[in-house]
């Protein structure tokens, strides 16, 4: 086990074996009044309302999250430049996403200290603990904002060098902004997984990363690529410290964990969406197609029993979902390491 990989194993030990990842960002920003009808999606709030992002991060920490993911999933230099921002301004917005998450963590630690000196914590989780900030890097499909991160279809002309060059500067800037790790999220195909792992080596990125894929059928990637083949890409990199699945319906997760376990010894992370269907043409979630928080959380122990070490939520999950996960996990017996 390399030094990067010991970062995650040590962290998981301190969490009692299983860590809680935060939940959906966009849904919560909209609940606070943000208008996200924009190709930048939640990254738009880096421009218009950074205080709301900090508030949502804080909500998740107070729900029991051990890892918060920055609002940079759809934040790309190319996307900002398309909006008329300079390269310098675009890079500063990427840095800002990490700074906001770090600010939320510091504010949370202050609240924990105040609670320990007699302030009432009501229903919030105010517990001094190690919290990681993960800098989100969405796929090329997320930048396209046409739903192709849910299909993995980038066209026949797409190649490895194009994807590496598309992501290169963004990954460098985020890595240098002070996060604890990089979260490569909603990766739809093997080619982009290869691009990310090669970038970590080529640019000598000095912080670890995780790779999280998405599946539409519980067997293969959304692109049709073999999940074991994609996980093998992560397994071959000592800079990738966890691998798993996000933005995938909960009903598919257990079988996907079992498939991942066959090809990797790395910790497995799971943060599904609520199960709702996304209409890429209308750019909206189809109502009443997901599962309730109670049903979502009912899966959690099953996922942990078959091998998940990091559990949270993705699109359409909320701080209530995460707090329910936290409460569920806190009732689990701690397995001696």
mmCIF file of C-alpha atoms in Angstrom:
data_model
loop_
_atom_site.group_PDB
_atom_site.id
_atom_site.type_symbol
_atom_site.label_atom_id
_atom_site.label_comp_id
_atom_site.label_asym_id
_atom_site.label_seq_id
_atom_site.Cartn_x
_atom_site.Cartn_y
_atom_site.Cartn_z
ATOM 1 C CA UNK A 1 0.000 0.000 0.000
ATOM 2 C CA UNK A 2 1.425 3.368 -1.070
ATOM 3 C CA UNK A 3 1.396 6.580 1.005
ATOM 4 C CA UNK A 4 -1.628 7.957 -0.864
ATOM 5 C CA UNK A 5 -3.660 4.833 -0.141
ATOM 6 C CA UNK A 6 -2.864 4.953 3.578
ATOM 7 C CA UNK A 7 -4.578 8.373 3.696
ATOM 8 C CA UNK A 8 -7.960 6.757 3.101
ATOM 9 C CA UNK A 9 -7.417 3.685 5.262
ATOM 10 C CA UNK A 10 -6.343 5.865 8.205
ATOM 11 C CA UNK A 11 -9.332 8.145 7.676
ATOM 12 C CA UNK A 12 -11.741 5.201 7.563
ATOM 13 C CA UNK A 13 -10.241 3.801 10.753
ATOM 14 C CA UNK A 14 -10.950 7.111 12.493
ATOM 15 C CA UNK A 15 -14.530 6.991 11.152
ATOM 16 C CA UNK A 16 -15.082 3.545 12.654
ATOM 17 C CA UNK A 17 -14.715 1.762 9.314
ATOM 18 C CA UNK A 18 -17.354 3.603 7.278
ATOM 19 C CA UNK A 19 -17.380 7.292 6.300
ATOM 20 C CA UNK A 20 -20.370 9.422 5.311
ATOM 21 C CA UNK A 21 -20.236 11.439 2.072
ATOM 22 C CA UNK A 22 -22.518 14.453 1.633
ATOM 23 C CA UNK A 23 -25.573 14.590 -0.655
ATOM 24 C CA UNK A 24 -26.993 16.529 -3.585
ATOM 25 C CA UNK A 25 -25.872 20.135 -3.985
ATOM 26 C CA UNK A 26 -28.080 21.544 -6.743
ATOM 27 C CA UNK A 27 -31.370 20.514 -5.144
ATOM 28 C CA UNK A 28 -30.417 22.241 -1.908
ATOM 29 C CA UNK A 29 -29.185 25.388 -3.657
ATOM 30 C CA UNK A 30 -32.531 25.618 -5.434
ATOM 31 C CA UNK A 31 -34.325 25.133 -2.126
ATOM 32 C CA UNK A 32 -32.467 28.203 -0.862
ATOM 33 C CA UNK A 33 -33.650 30.169 -3.894
ATOM 34 C CA UNK A 34 -30.815 29.769 -6.421
ATOM 35 C CA UNK A 35 -31.708 29.689 -10.130
ATOM 36 C CA UNK A 36 -29.624 26.944 -11.738
ATOM 37 C CA UNK A 37 -31.145 27.021 -15.226
ATOM 38 C CA UNK A 38 -27.723 27.430 -16.790
ATOM 39 C CA UNK A 39 -25.068 25.253 -18.481
ATOM 40 C CA UNK A 40 -22.876 25.878 -15.418
ATOM 41 C CA UNK A 41 -25.571 24.296 -13.184
ATOM 42 C CA UNK A 42 -24.547 24.465 -9.490
ATOM 43 C CA UNK A 43 -21.221 26.071 -10.462
ATOM 44 C CA UNK A 44 -23.268 29.153 -11.374
ATOM 45 C CA UNK A 45 -23.523 29.864 -7.645
ATOM 46 C CA UNK A 46 -19.749 30.363 -7.477
ATOM 47 C CA UNK A 47 -20.521 33.529 -9.448
ATOM 48 C CA UNK A 48 -23.848 34.578 -7.996
ATOM 49 C CA UNK A 49 -24.244 33.265 -4.445
ATOM 50 C CA UNK A 50 -21.183 31.620 -2.850
ATOM 51 C CA UNK A 51 -22.751 32.126 0.599
ATOM 52 C CA UNK A 52 -25.473 29.634 -0.356
ATOM 53 C CA UNK A 53 -22.870 27.015 -1.269
ATOM 54 C CA UNK A 54 -21.204 27.483 2.124
ATOM 55 C CA UNK A 55 -24.601 27.138 3.831
ATOM 56 C CA UNK A 56 -25.339 23.856 2.035
ATOM 57 C CA UNK A 57 -21.888 22.460 2.912
ATOM 58 C CA UNK A 58 -22.551 23.379 6.524
ATOM 59 C CA UNK A 59 -25.987 21.724 6.435
ATOM 60 C CA UNK A 60 -24.344 18.482 5.331
ATOM 61 C CA UNK A 61 -21.655 18.665 8.016
ATOM 62 C CA UNK A 62 -24.365 19.222 10.624
ATOM 63 C CA UNK A 63 -26.180 16.180 9.180
ATOM 64 C CA UNK A 64 -23.110 14.033 9.906
ATOM 65 C CA UNK A 65 -21.121 14.073 6.640
ATOM 66 C CA UNK A 66 -17.415 13.280 6.988
ATOM 67 C CA UNK A 67 -16.627 14.344 3.402
ATOM 68 C CA UNK A 68 -17.954 17.402 1.584
ATOM 69 C CA UNK A 69 -17.644 17.720 -2.194
ATOM 70 C CA UNK A 70 -16.962 21.128 -3.757
ATOM 71 C CA UNK A 71 -19.311 22.956 -6.144
ATOM 72 C CA UNK A 72 -16.965 22.406 -9.098
ATOM 73 C CA UNK A 73 -18.615 19.405 -10.782
ATOM 74 C CA UNK A 74 -19.730 21.520 -13.735
ATOM 75 C CA UNK A 75 -17.072 24.214 -13.235
ATOM 76 C CA UNK A 76 -14.687 24.088 -16.171
ATOM 77 C CA UNK A 77 -12.335 26.724 -17.526
ATOM 78 C CA UNK A 78 -13.930 26.247 -20.938
ATOM 79 C CA UNK A 79 -17.431 26.701 -19.470
ATOM 80 C CA UNK A 80 -16.484 29.912 -17.688
ATOM 81 C CA UNK A 81 -14.715 31.246 -20.788
ATOM 82 C CA UNK A 82 -17.874 30.567 -22.800
ATOM 83 C CA UNK A 83 -19.570 32.947 -20.362
ATOM 84 C CA UNK A 84 -17.010 35.641 -21.095
ATOM 85 C CA UNK A 85 -14.653 35.146 -18.165
ATOM 86 C CA UNK A 86 -10.889 35.344 -18.626
ATOM 87 C CA UNK A 87 -8.575 32.427 -17.936
ATOM 88 C CA UNK A 88 -7.464 34.056 -14.681
ATOM 89 C CA UNK A 89 -11.044 34.669 -13.558
ATOM 90 C CA UNK A 90 -11.991 31.099 -14.468
ATOM 91 C CA UNK A 91 -9.128 29.647 -12.453
ATOM 92 C CA UNK A 92 -10.029 31.852 -9.492
ATOM 93 C CA UNK A 93 -13.584 30.499 -9.569
ATOM 94 C CA UNK A 94 -12.231 26.953 -9.383
ATOM 95 C CA UNK A 95 -10.088 27.940 -6.393
ATOM 96 C CA UNK A 96 -13.100 29.590 -4.832
ATOM 97 C CA UNK A 97 -15.023 26.304 -4.854
ATOM 98 C CA UNK A 98 -12.380 24.741 -2.597
ATOM 99 C CA UNK A 99 -12.071 27.845 -0.417
ATOM 100 C CA UNK A 100 -15.830 27.871 0.247
ATOM 101 C CA UNK A 101 -15.792 24.220 1.356
ATOM 102 C CA UNK A 102 -12.793 24.849 3.613
ATOM 103 C CA UNK A 103 -14.541 27.891 5.111
ATOM 104 C CA UNK A 104 -17.611 25.757 5.839
ATOM 105 C CA UNK A 105 -15.411 23.191 7.591
ATOM 106 C CA UNK A 106 -13.810 25.878 9.778
ATOM 107 C CA UNK A 107 -17.203 27.350 10.622
ATOM 108 C CA UNK A 108 -18.443 23.883 11.520
ATOM 109 C CA UNK A 109 -15.462 23.317 13.823
ATOM 110 C CA UNK A 110 -16.272 26.607 15.582
ATOM 111 C CA UNK A 111 -19.865 25.475 16.081
ATOM 112 C CA UNK A 112 -18.635 22.180 17.493
ATOM 113 C CA UNK A 113 -16.460 24.090 19.971
ATOM 114 C CA UNK A 114 -19.374 26.330 20.967
ATOM 115 C CA UNK A 115 -21.613 23.288 21.447
ATOM 116 C CA UNK A 116 -19.015 21.680 23.706
ATOM 117 C CA UNK A 117 -19.074 24.787 25.912
ATOM 118 C CA UNK A 118 -22.781 24.543 26.611
ATOM 119 C CA UNK A 119 -24.673 25.698 23.523
ATOM 120 C CA UNK A 120 -27.711 23.639 22.561
ATOM 121 C CA UNK A 121 -27.111 21.553 19.426
ATOM 122 C CA UNK A 122 -30.843 20.714 18.837
ATOM 123 C CA UNK A 123 -30.960 18.006 16.128
ATOM 124 C CA UNK A 124 -27.630 18.879 14.507
ATOM 125 C CA UNK A 125 -24.599 16.600 14.579
ATOM 126 C CA UNK A 126 -21.927 18.748 16.237
ATOM 127 C CA UNK A 127 -19.069 16.328 16.665
ATOM 128 C CA UNK A 128 -15.405 17.281 16.365
ATOM 129 C CA UNK A 129 -13.917 14.873 13.817
ATOM 130 C CA UNK A 130 -11.673 14.791 10.777
ATOM 131 C CA UNK A 131 -13.522 16.177 7.755
ATOM 132 C CA UNK A 132 -12.208 15.863 4.209
ATOM 133 C CA UNK A 133 -12.815 18.337 1.393
ATOM 134 C CA UNK A 134 -13.054 16.595 -1.992
ATOM 135 C CA UNK A 135 -12.603 18.770 -5.091
ATOM 136 C CA UNK A 136 -15.180 17.654 -7.636
ATOM 137 C CA UNK A 137 -14.180 17.058 -11.249
ATOM 138 C CA UNK A 138 -17.158 16.193 -13.431
ATOM 139 C CA UNK A 139 -16.838 14.402 -16.733
ATOM 140 C CA UNK A 140 -16.543 16.016 -20.161
ATOM 141 C CA UNK A 141 -20.226 15.199 -20.592
ATOM 142 C CA UNK A 142 -21.068 17.426 -17.622
ATOM 143 C CA UNK A 143 -19.420 20.378 -19.399
ATOM 144 C CA UNK A 144 -21.449 19.639 -22.538
ATOM 145 C CA UNK A 145 -24.592 19.920 -20.368
ATOM 146 C CA UNK A 146 -26.477 17.707 -22.810
ATOM 147 C CA UNK A 147 -26.892 14.685 -20.569
ATOM 148 C CA UNK A 148 -23.996 12.794 -22.170
ATOM 149 C CA UNK A 149 -22.460 12.013 -18.789
ATOM 150 C CA UNK A 150 -25.499 9.732 -18.509
ATOM 151 C CA UNK A 151 -24.755 8.025 -21.827
ATOM 152 C CA UNK A 152 -20.963 8.208 -22.150
ATOM 153 C CA UNK A 153 -21.406 8.859 -25.868
ATOM 154 C CA UNK A 154 -18.791 11.461 -26.794
ATOM 155 C CA UNK A 155 -18.762 10.595 -30.499
ATOM 156 C CA UNK A 156 -16.427 8.430 -32.551
ATOM 157 C CA UNK A 157 -13.821 11.180 -32.920
ATOM 158 C CA UNK A 158 -13.144 11.410 -29.170
ATOM 159 C CA UNK A 159 -9.689 10.339 -28.017
ATOM 160 C CA UNK A 160 -7.569 10.140 -24.875
ATOM 161 C CA UNK A 161 -5.389 13.184 -25.606
ATOM 162 C CA UNK A 162 -8.423 15.421 -26.147
ATOM 163 C CA UNK A 163 -9.894 14.437 -22.783
ATOM 164 C CA UNK A 164 -6.589 14.859 -20.958
ATOM 165 C CA UNK A 165 -6.091 18.314 -22.441
ATOM 166 C CA UNK A 166 -9.677 19.284 -21.666
ATOM 167 C CA UNK A 167 -9.277 18.425 -17.959
ATOM 168 C CA UNK A 168 -5.566 19.150 -17.449
ATOM 169 C CA UNK A 169 -5.493 22.752 -16.206
ATOM 170 C CA UNK A 170 -8.680 22.369 -14.184
ATOM 171 C CA UNK A 171 -7.251 19.390 -12.290
ATOM 172 C CA UNK A 172 -3.981 21.262 -11.666
ATOM 173 C CA UNK A 173 -5.772 24.338 -10.297
ATOM 174 C CA UNK A 174 -8.104 22.364 -8.046
ATOM 175 C CA UNK A 175 -5.273 20.198 -6.701
ATOM 176 C CA UNK A 176 -3.262 23.309 -5.830
ATOM 177 C CA UNK A 177 -6.200 24.978 -4.040
ATOM 178 C CA UNK A 178 -5.918 22.993 -0.820
ATOM 179 C CA UNK A 179 -8.450 20.128 -0.950
ATOM 180 C CA UNK A 180 -7.711 16.815 0.734
ATOM 181 C CA UNK A 181 -8.497 14.816 -2.398
ATOM 182 C CA UNK A 182 -9.950 15.030 -5.887
ATOM 183 C CA UNK A 183 -13.298 13.401 -6.658
ATOM 184 C CA UNK A 184 -13.582 12.325 -10.302
ATOM 185 C CA UNK A 185 -17.353 11.895 -10.472
ATOM 186 C CA UNK A 186 -20.003 10.392 -12.740
ATOM 187 C CA UNK A 187 -17.314 8.985 -15.044
ATOM 188 C CA UNK A 188 -19.300 7.380 -17.866
ATOM 189 C CA UNK A 189 -16.699 5.394 -19.801
ATOM 190 C CA UNK A 190 -13.301 3.709 -19.647
ATOM 191 C CA UNK A 191 -11.605 6.301 -21.871
ATOM 192 C CA UNK A 192 -12.259 9.140 -19.433
ATOM 193 C CA UNK A 193 -11.141 7.007 -16.479
ATOM 194 C CA UNK A 194 -7.854 6.440 -18.323
ATOM 195 C CA UNK A 195 -7.562 10.177 -18.997
ATOM 196 C CA UNK A 196 -7.974 11.004 -15.309
ATOM 197 C CA UNK A 197 -5.504 8.402 -14.033
ATOM 198 C CA UNK A 198 -2.909 9.385 -16.627
ATOM 199 C CA UNK A 199 -3.311 13.076 -15.757
ATOM 200 C CA UNK A 200 -2.557 12.356 -12.099
ATOM 201 C CA UNK A 201 0.757 10.817 -13.160
ATOM 202 C CA UNK A 202 1.692 13.245 -15.929
ATOM 203 C CA UNK A 203 1.073 16.346 -13.828
ATOM 204 C CA UNK A 204 2.512 14.782 -10.659
ATOM 205 C CA UNK A 205 -0.639 15.679 -8.749
ATOM 206 C CA UNK A 206 0.371 15.470 -5.105
ATOM 207 C CA UNK A 207 -3.001 14.712 -3.518
ATOM 208 C CA UNK A 208 -4.973 11.463 -3.820
ATOM 209 C CA UNK A 209 -8.182 11.002 -5.793
ATOM 210 C CA UNK A 210 -11.192 8.783 -6.096
ATOM 211 C CA UNK A 211 -12.885 7.547 -9.263
ATOM 212 C CA UNK A 212 -16.650 7.176 -9.291
ATOM 213 C CA UNK A 213 -18.537 5.666 -12.224
ATOM 214 C CA UNK A 214 -22.209 5.567 -13.149
ATOM 215 C CA UNK A 215 -24.327 2.696 -14.378
ATOM 216 C CA UNK A 216 -27.816 2.629 -15.833
ATOM 217 C CA UNK A 217 -28.514 -1.081 -15.571
ATOM 218 C CA UNK A 218 -26.593 -2.369 -12.560
ATOM 219 C CA UNK A 219 -24.154 -4.298 -14.763
ATOM 220 C CA UNK A 220 -22.236 -2.056 -17.154
ATOM 221 C CA UNK A 221 -21.261 1.594 -17.357
ATOM 222 C CA UNK A 222 -23.781 3.968 -18.923
ATOM 223 C CA UNK A 223 -21.606 3.865 -22.065
ATOM 224 C CA UNK A 224 -21.879 0.078 -22.223
ATOM 225 C CA UNK A 225 -18.238 -0.337 -21.175
ATOM 226 C CA UNK A 226 -17.541 -3.185 -18.770
ATOM 227 C CA UNK A 227 -17.523 -2.019 -15.137
ATOM 228 C CA UNK A 228 -14.717 -4.453 -14.137
ATOM 229 C CA UNK A 229 -12.589 -3.073 -16.999
ATOM 230 C CA UNK A 230 -13.182 0.475 -15.759
ATOM 231 C CA UNK A 231 -12.461 -0.403 -12.134
ATOM 232 C CA UNK A 232 -9.245 -2.094 -13.273
ATOM 233 C CA UNK A 233 -8.086 1.327 -14.521
ATOM 234 C CA UNK A 234 -8.488 2.689 -10.993
ATOM 235 C CA UNK A 235 -6.889 -0.386 -9.449
ATOM 236 C CA UNK A 236 -3.752 0.150 -11.543
ATOM 237 C CA UNK A 237 -3.147 3.648 -10.139
ATOM 238 C CA UNK A 238 -1.618 4.145 -6.702
ATOM 239 C CA UNK A 239 -2.946 7.725 -6.699
ATOM 240 C CA UNK A 240 -6.550 6.489 -6.731
ATOM 241 C CA UNK A 241 -7.468 5.727 -3.119
ATOM 242 C CA UNK A 242 -11.101 4.674 -3.551
ATOM 243 C CA UNK A 243 -13.352 3.603 -6.390
ATOM 244 C CA UNK A 244 -17.076 3.240 -6.723
ATOM 245 C CA UNK A 245 -20.427 4.404 -8.071
ATOM 246 C CA UNK A 246 -22.433 7.613 -7.949
ATOM 247 C CA UNK A 247 -25.532 9.067 -9.605
ATOM 248 C CA UNK A 248 -27.040 5.610 -10.106
ATOM 249 C CA UNK A 249 -30.402 4.317 -8.769
ATOM 250 C CA UNK A 250 -30.156 2.667 -5.321
ATOM 251 C CA UNK A 251 -31.684 -0.609 -6.529
ATOM 252 C CA UNK A 252 -28.597 -1.342 -8.657
ATOM 253 C CA UNK A 253 -25.938 -0.613 -6.038
ATOM 254 C CA UNK A 254 -25.580 -3.939 -4.236
ATOM 255 C CA UNK A 255 -24.776 -5.908 -7.393
ATOM 256 C CA UNK A 256 -22.377 -3.184 -8.535
ATOM 257 C CA UNK A 257 -20.453 -3.374 -5.246
ATOM 258 C CA UNK A 258 -20.106 -7.131 -5.658
ATOM 259 C CA UNK A 259 -18.810 -6.616 -9.199
ATOM 260 C CA UNK A 260 -16.307 -3.955 -8.082
ATOM 261 C CA UNK A 261 -15.022 -6.134 -5.224
ATOM 262 C CA UNK A 262 -13.894 -8.788 -7.667
ATOM 263 C CA UNK A 263 -11.328 -6.489 -9.287
ATOM 264 C CA UNK A 264 -10.113 -4.103 -6.601
ATOM 265 C CA UNK A 265 -8.824 -4.102 -3.044
ATOM 266 C CA UNK A 266 -9.357 -0.341 -2.707
ATOM 267 C CA UNK A 267 -12.116 1.070 -0.470
ATOM 268 C CA UNK A 268 -15.462 1.172 -2.289
ATOM 269 C CA UNK A 269 -17.520 4.366 -2.281
ATOM 270 C CA UNK A 270 -21.218 4.576 -3.018
ATOM 271 C CA UNK A 271 -23.316 7.711 -3.395
ATOM 272 C CA UNK A 272 -26.387 6.974 -5.491
ATOM 273 C CA UNK A 273 -29.030 9.416 -6.639
ATOM 274 C CA UNK A 274 -32.552 9.227 -5.250
ATOM 275 C CA UNK A 275 -33.600 6.888 -8.046
ATOM 276 C CA UNK A 276 -35.476 9.608 -9.918
ATOM 277 C CA UNK A 277 -35.241 9.666 -13.712
ATOM 278 C CA UNK A 278 -33.571 12.647 -15.404
ATOM 279 C CA UNK A 279 -35.042 14.074 -18.598
ATOM 280 C CA UNK A 280 -32.001 15.403 -20.488
ATOM 281 C CA UNK A 281 -34.151 17.117 -23.130
ATOM 282 C CA UNK A 282 -36.216 19.058 -20.607
ATOM 283 C CA UNK A 283 -33.286 19.321 -18.189
ATOM 284 C CA UNK A 284 -35.363 18.325 -15.205
ATOM 285 C CA UNK A 285 -35.971 15.404 -12.869
ATOM 286 C CA UNK A 286 -39.145 13.408 -13.404
ATOM 287 C CA UNK A 287 -41.224 13.739 -10.263
ATOM 288 C CA UNK A 288 -42.253 10.738 -8.170
ATOM 289 C CA UNK A 289 -39.810 8.354 -9.860
ATOM 290 C CA UNK A 290 -37.406 8.133 -6.889
ATOM 291 C CA UNK A 291 -37.402 6.462 -3.493
ATOM 292 C CA UNK A 292 -38.098 8.037 -0.102
ATOM 293 C CA UNK A 293 -35.341 8.747 2.422
ATOM 294 C CA UNK A 294 -36.604 5.773 4.427
ATOM 295 C CA UNK A 295 -36.301 3.420 1.456
ATOM 296 C CA UNK A 296 -32.919 4.877 0.482
ATOM 297 C CA UNK A 297 -31.528 4.386 3.972
ATOM 298 C CA UNK A 298 -32.943 0.856 4.171
ATOM 299 C CA UNK A 299 -30.332 -0.092 1.563
ATOM 300 C CA UNK A 300 -27.370 1.321 3.504
ATOM 301 C CA UNK A 301 -26.660 -1.603 5.826
ATOM 302 C CA UNK A 302 -26.903 -4.001 2.878
ATOM 303 C CA UNK A 303 -24.317 -1.954 0.942
ATOM 304 C CA UNK A 304 -21.955 -1.876 3.910
ATOM 305 C CA UNK A 305 -22.396 -5.597 4.539
ATOM 306 C CA UNK A 306 -21.220 -6.416 1.010
ATOM 307 C CA UNK A 307 -18.264 -4.048 1.054
ATOM 308 C CA UNK A 308 -19.022 -0.304 0.861
ATOM 309 C CA UNK A 309 -16.722 1.837 3.031
ATOM 310 C CA UNK A 310 -17.927 5.317 2.047
ATOM 311 C CA UNK A 311 -21.653 6.025 1.674
ATOM 312 C CA UNK A 312 -23.586 9.173 0.768
ATOM 313 C CA UNK A 313 -26.010 10.557 -1.762
ATOM 314 C CA UNK A 314 -25.954 12.253 -5.150
ATOM 315 C CA UNK A 315 -28.680 14.070 -7.105
ATOM 316 C CA UNK A 316 -31.954 14.746 -5.275
ATOM 317 C CA UNK A 317 -30.701 13.515 -1.902
ATOM 318 C CA UNK A 318 -30.751 16.038 0.934
ATOM 319 C CA UNK A 319 -29.262 16.695 4.403
ATOM 320 C CA UNK A 320 -32.199 14.684 5.769
ATOM 321 C CA UNK A 321 -31.037 11.703 3.688
ATOM 322 C CA UNK A 322 -27.469 12.103 4.944
ATOM 323 C CA UNK A 323 -28.529 12.474 8.563
ATOM 324 C CA UNK A 324 -30.591 9.286 8.223
ATOM 325 C CA UNK A 325 -27.493 7.516 6.822
ATOM 326 C CA UNK A 326 -25.397 8.897 9.699
ATOM 327 C CA UNK A 327 -27.936 7.688 12.283
ATOM 328 C CA UNK A 328 -28.136 4.263 10.635
ATOM 329 C CA UNK A 329 -24.358 3.860 10.541
ATOM 330 C CA UNK A 330 -23.941 5.083 14.116
ATOM 331 C CA UNK A 331 -26.106 2.160 15.239
ATOM 332 C CA UNK A 332 -23.926 -0.368 13.427
ATOM 333 C CA UNK A 333 -21.500 -2.347 15.603
ATOM 334 C CA UNK A 334 -17.914 -1.249 15.010
ATOM 335 C CA UNK A 335 -15.922 -4.062 13.459
ATOM 336 C CA UNK A 336 -12.442 -4.420 14.969
ATOM 337 C CA UNK A 337 -9.761 -3.625 12.364
#
